[in-house]
Amino acid sequence: VDVLDERPGLTFPPAFLWGAATAAYQIEGAAAEGARTPSIWDTFSHTEGRVVNGHTGDVACDHYHRLRDDVALMAELGLKSYRFSVSWPRVQPGGSGAANPQGLDFYSRLVDELLAHDIEPWLTLYHWDLPQELEDAGGWPSRDTAARFADYTTLVADALGDRVRYWTTLNEPWCSAFLGYGSGVHAPGRSNGADAVRAGHHLMLGHGLAVQALRAARPTAEVGVTVNLYPVDPASDAPADIDAARRIDGLANRFFLDPLLRGSYPADLVADLRTVTDFDHVRDGDLATIATPLDVVGINYYSRHVVAAPVEAAEPEPSWREPSCWPGSEDVRFVSRGFPVTDMDWEIDAPGLVETLRRVHEEYTDLPLYVTENGSAFVDTVVDGQVDDVDRLAYFDAHLRACHEAIDAGVPLRGYFAWSLMDNFEWAWGYTKRFGMIHVDYDSQLRIPKSSARWYASVIRRNGLAAQ
Ligand code: PNW
């Protein structure tokens, strides 16, 4: 078989939105500047034992002071869009009350700089940095946090809505709820299954209220939410493995997709969670608010889950177990298939992206879809001032081919954002995992575009992939 036939050139639809993504706490630094107050990630990263090597976002990529240079790098890449997040405690210190003009000014300058380079700003309102004061008042398990989020949204919409067209309310509510309040590996580091479920609900309630606040402030805004999705496969066709896959699919995917896009929680998920919570935090009208109509749906895709039924316990149930991000399904086993993995140990599975996009379109919505994150961590080496990241480049290539396949299958996929523009603070992993197309030297803050960056620039220029 001719290699050229196996890897044909692929052209994407006209006006396909080619972008790259970052998040505030992962790149900005300047944690104590401009009247910003701490978020849960400042507290968490400054707590011993929470983040690898005690790394924090205090300085990160110092993007707060390098905004102009960083936008110039984006322009060199030819990005059509840049997805960034606003730090809530920067624009509304403490999470309530008046806006902080210094915080809003930073994002206003960023938006102006992007527009001056013909780069469409794509603004995410919440990428995990809850003001610490709101966590102290109960955090996302507390209903009032949803109302606070809508109030904050209005401040940002009033200040930036004249120039920002695309708005994402939440980034990956699964991570905020189940890693933040379930396993506790993310901030605020609490571990309680019922709290995680409540947090997930109040995040979605906050999303619905924020959509309404955005509509009121900016009727022409394109509004969406970003969920991280995984295909969940059973390790075998044994009924118990199939049931394990159903349970994990419920917690990982349908917990969010069903309320957001259908206005209800799946009955099987509610039943699976009966030992965890009776859902008494759900009030009349909440699901209608959560399902407030959207304009776009954002999907973050990294890998697939393959799961198997719990092993029959030879020992009696332990009275204490590791905090889990799968409440009620703690014993489900996650199986590796021996596929090549990234430096996160996540199996590389591009066909899973086709399945994910098709599922959302075919089972949930006709709305335009965007891949708002996709990418990979690999160990990079700087040789003669260059980083030849062939693994990362191949990951992007395979997943863009998957995007094209989904489009061919009828999915209204309108854009793709590479995660990430540059190496950054990878949450619990600190600076030890590099996802960037641009290498960052954390001592000098020198930026070096990697091979994947040059390659991505060529993809954007030709609106597609060259034959290989
Ligand atoms: C996403 N998990 O995080 C985030 O949106 C990014 O900020 C992050 O840098 C990127 O993916 C890479 O990790 C996730 O454990 C973190 O399943 C953890 C998980 C999923 C997504």
mmCIF file with all atom_site columns, N, CA and C in Angstrom, residues 6 10 15 59 66 69 85-86 97 123 163 169 230 238-239 250 255 302 305 312 355 382 406 420 451:
data_model
loop_
_atom_site.group_PDB
_atom_site.id
_atom_site.type_symbol
_atom_site.label_atom_id
_atom_site.label_alt_id
_atom_site.label_comp_id
_atom_site.label_asym_id
_atom_site.label_entity_id
_atom_site.label_seq_id
_atom_site.pdbx_PDB_ins_code
_atom_site.Cartn_x
_atom_site.Cartn_y
_atom_site.Cartn_z
_atom_site.occupancy
_atom_site.B_iso_or_equiv
_atom_site.pdbx_formal_charge
_atom_site.auth_seq_id
_atom_site.auth_comp_id
_atom_site.auth_asym_id
_atom_site.auth_atom_id
_atom_site.pdbx_PDB_model_num
ATOM 1  N N  . GLU A 1 6   ? -2.243  6.115   2.408  1.00 0.00 ? 6   GLU A N  1
ATOM 2  C CA . GLU A 1 6   ? -2.648  5.942   3.799  1.00 0.00 ? 6   GLU A CA 1
ATOM 3  C C  . GLU A 1 6   ? -2.798  7.262   4.531  1.00 0.00 ? 6   GLU A C  1
ATOM 4  N N  . LEU A 1 10  ? -5.431  16.460  3.784  1.00 0.00 ? 10  LEU A N  1
ATOM 5  C CA . LEU A 1 10  ? -6.823  16.682  4.195  1.00 0.00 ? 10  LEU A CA 1
ATOM 6  C C  . LEU A 1 10  ? -7.070  18.181  4.314  1.00 0.00 ? 10  LEU A C  1
ATOM 7  N N  . ALA A 1 15  ? -13.146 28.631  6.993  1.00 0.00 ? 15  ALA A N  1
ATOM 8  C CA . ALA A 1 15  ? -13.389 29.325  8.263  1.00 0.00 ? 15  ALA A CA 1
ATOM 9  C C  . ALA A 1 15  ? -13.269 28.409  9.483  1.00 0.00 ? 15  ALA A C  1
ATOM 10 N N  . VAL A 1 59  ? 4.616   32.336  39.790 1.00 0.00 ? 59  VAL A N  1
ATOM 11 C CA . VAL A 1 59  ? 5.269   33.001  38.648 1.00 0.00 ? 59  VAL A CA 1
ATOM 12 C C  . VAL A 1 59  ? 4.807   32.372  37.325 1.00 0.00 ? 59  VAL A C  1
ATOM 13 N N  . ARG A 1 66  ? 4.088   39.464  30.165 1.00 0.00 ? 66  ARG A N  1
ATOM 14 C CA . ARG A 1 66  ? 4.620   39.208  28.826 1.00 0.00 ? 66  ARG A CA 1
ATOM 15 C C  . ARG A 1 66  ? 3.525   39.086  27.788 1.00 0.00 ? 66  ARG A C  1
ATOM 16 N N  . ASP A 1 69  ? 4.417   40.056  24.081 1.00 0.00 ? 69  ASP A N  1
ATOM 17 C CA . ASP A 1 69  ? 5.323   39.107  23.422 1.00 0.00 ? 69  ASP A CA 1
ATOM 18 C C  . ASP A 1 69  ? 4.607   37.789  23.144 1.00 0.00 ? 69  ASP A C  1
ATOM 19 N N  . SER A 1 85  ? -8.388  31.841  29.891 1.00 0.00 ? 85  SER A N  1
ATOM 20 C CA . SER A 1 85  ? -9.407  31.973  30.932 1.00 0.00 ? 85  SER A CA 1
ATOM 21 C C  . SER A 1 85  ? -9.144  33.213  31.767 1.00 0.00 ? 85  SER A C  1
ATOM 22 N N  . VAL A 1 86  ? -10.218 33.713  32.344 1.00 0.00 ? 86  VAL A N  1
ATOM 23 C CA . VAL A 1 86  ? -10.149 34.865  33.231 1.00 0.00 ? 86  VAL A CA 1
ATOM 24 C C  . VAL A 1 86  ? -10.047 34.353  34.659 1.00 0.00 ? 86  VAL A C  1
ATOM 25 N N  . GLY A 1 97  ? -18.930 41.322  45.180 1.00 0.00 ? 97  GLY A N  1
ATOM 26 C CA . GLY A 1 97  ? -18.798 42.774  45.207 1.00 0.00 ? 97  GLY A CA 1
ATOM 27 C C  . GLY A 1 97  ? -18.326 43.352  43.887 1.00 0.00 ? 97  GLY A C  1
ATOM 28 N N  . LEU A 1 123 ? -13.068 33.292  25.354 1.00 0.00 ? 123 LEU A N  1
ATOM 29 C CA . LEU A 1 123 ? -12.907 33.533  26.789 1.00 0.00 ? 123 LEU A CA 1
ATOM 30 C C  . LEU A 1 123 ? -13.605 32.466  27.622 1.00 0.00 ? 123 LEU A C  1
ATOM 31 N N  . ARG A 1 163 ? -16.136 43.256  22.785 1.00 0.00 ? 163 ARG A N  1
ATOM 32 C CA . ARG A 1 163 ? -15.071 42.768  21.901 1.00 0.00 ? 163 ARG A CA 1
ATOM 33 C C  . ARG A 1 163 ? -14.938 41.255  21.857 1.00 0.00 ? 163 ARG A C  1
ATOM 34 N N  . THR A 1 169 ? -18.513 29.108  29.709 1.00 0.00 ? 169 THR A N  1
ATOM 35 C CA . THR A 1 169 ? -18.752 29.310  31.135 1.00 0.00 ? 169 THR A CA 1
ATOM 36 C C  . THR A 1 169 ? -17.723 28.535  31.958 1.00 0.00 ? 169 THR A C  1
ATOM 37 N N  . TYR A 1 230 ? -14.762 11.153  27.560 1.00 0.00 ? 230 TYR A N  1
ATOM 38 C CA . TYR A 1 230 ? -13.965 9.954   27.276 1.00 0.00 ? 230 TYR A CA 1
ATOM 39 C C  . TYR A 1 230 ? -14.916 8.888   26.751 1.00 0.00 ? 230 TYR A C  1
ATOM 40 N N  . ALA A 1 238 ? -18.070 -9.456  29.040 1.00 0.00 ? 238 ALA A N  1
ATOM 41 C CA . ALA A 1 238 ? -18.736 -10.005 30.235 1.00 0.00 ? 238 ALA A CA 1
ATOM 42 C C  . ALA A 1 238 ? -19.723 -8.967  30.759 1.00 0.00 ? 238 ALA A C  1
ATOM 43 N N  . PRO A 1 239 ? -20.937 -9.399  31.133 1.00 0.00 ? 239 PRO A N  1
ATOM 44 C CA . PRO A 1 239 ? -21.945 -8.435  31.612 1.00 0.00 ? 239 PRO A CA 1
ATOM 45 C C  . PRO A 1 239 ? -21.439 -7.539  32.744 1.00 0.00 ? 239 PRO A C  1
ATOM 46 N N  . GLY A 1 250 ? -21.522 6.958   33.054 1.00 0.00 ? 250 GLY A N  1
ATOM 47 C CA . GLY A 1 250 ? -22.497 7.807   33.743 1.00 0.00 ? 250 GLY A CA 1
ATOM 48 C C  . GLY A 1 250 ? -21.812 8.927   34.508 1.00 0.00 ? 250 GLY A C  1
ATOM 49 N N  . PHE A 1 255 ? -23.228 12.432  33.450 1.00 0.00 ? 255 PHE A N  1
ATOM 50 C CA . PHE A 1 255 ? -23.508 13.299  34.600 1.00 0.00 ? 255 PHE A CA 1
ATOM 51 C C  . PHE A 1 255 ? -23.636 14.749  34.136 1.00 0.00 ? 255 PHE A C  1
ATOM 52 N N  . TYR A 1 302 ? -8.690  13.791  25.564 1.00 0.00 ? 302 TYR A N  1
ATOM 53 C CA . TYR A 1 302 ? -7.313  13.336  25.756 1.00 0.00 ? 302 TYR A CA 1
ATOM 54 C C  . TYR A 1 302 ? -7.141  11.838  25.555 1.00 0.00 ? 302 TYR A C  1
ATOM 55 N N  . HIS A 1 305 ? -11.245 5.608   28.472 1.00 0.00 ? 305 HIS A N  1
ATOM 56 C CA . HIS A 1 305 ? -11.202 4.752   29.655 1.00 0.00 ? 305 HIS A CA 1
ATOM 57 C C  . HIS A 1 305 ? -11.617 3.340   29.253 1.00 0.00 ? 305 HIS A C  1
ATOM 58 N N  . GLU A 1 312 ? -13.565 -9.932  42.773 1.00 0.00 ? 312 GLU A N  1
ATOM 59 C CA . GLU A 1 312 ? -14.220 -10.479 43.971 1.00 0.00 ? 312 GLU A CA 1
ATOM 60 C C  . GLU A 1 312 ? -13.282 -10.288 45.155 1.00 0.00 ? 312 GLU A C  1
ATOM 61 N N  . GLU A 1 355 ? -15.193 8.948   17.906 1.00 0.00 ? 355 GLU A N  1
ATOM 62 C CA . GLU A 1 355 ? -16.360 8.399   18.624 1.00 0.00 ? 355 GLU A CA 1
ATOM 63 C C  . GLU A 1 355 ? -17.004 9.444   19.511 1.00 0.00 ? 355 GLU A C  1
ATOM 64 N N  . VAL A 1 382 ? 15.944  20.108  24.910 1.00 0.00 ? 382 VAL A N  1
ATOM 65 C CA . VAL A 1 382 ? 16.417  21.247  24.125 1.00 0.00 ? 382 VAL A CA 1
ATOM 66 C C  . VAL A 1 382 ? 17.794  20.901  23.604 1.00 0.00 ? 382 VAL A C  1
ATOM 67 N N  . ALA A 1 406 ? -14.496 12.849  11.649 1.00 0.00 ? 406 ALA A N  1
ATOM 68 C CA . ALA A 1 406 ? -15.786 13.187  12.275 1.00 0.00 ? 406 ALA A CA 1
ATOM 69 C C  . ALA A 1 406 ? -16.566 14.147  11.381 1.00 0.00 ? 406 ALA A C  1
ATOM 70 N N  . SER A 1 420 ? -1.188  22.663  24.608 1.00 0.00 ? 420 SER A N  1
ATOM 71 C CA . SER A 1 420 ? -1.426  24.039  24.977 1.00 0.00 ? 420 SER A CA 1
ATOM 72 C C  . SER A 1 420 ? -0.531  24.935  24.128 1.00 0.00 ? 420 SER A C  1
ATOM 73 N N  . SER A 1 451 ? 9.056   21.931  17.274 1.00 0.00 ? 451 SER A N  1
ATOM 74 C CA . SER A 1 451 ? 8.702   21.482  15.923 1.00 0.00 ? 451 SER A CA 1
ATOM 75 C C  . SER A 1 451 ? 7.189   21.447  15.727 1.00 0.00 ? 451 SER A C  1
#
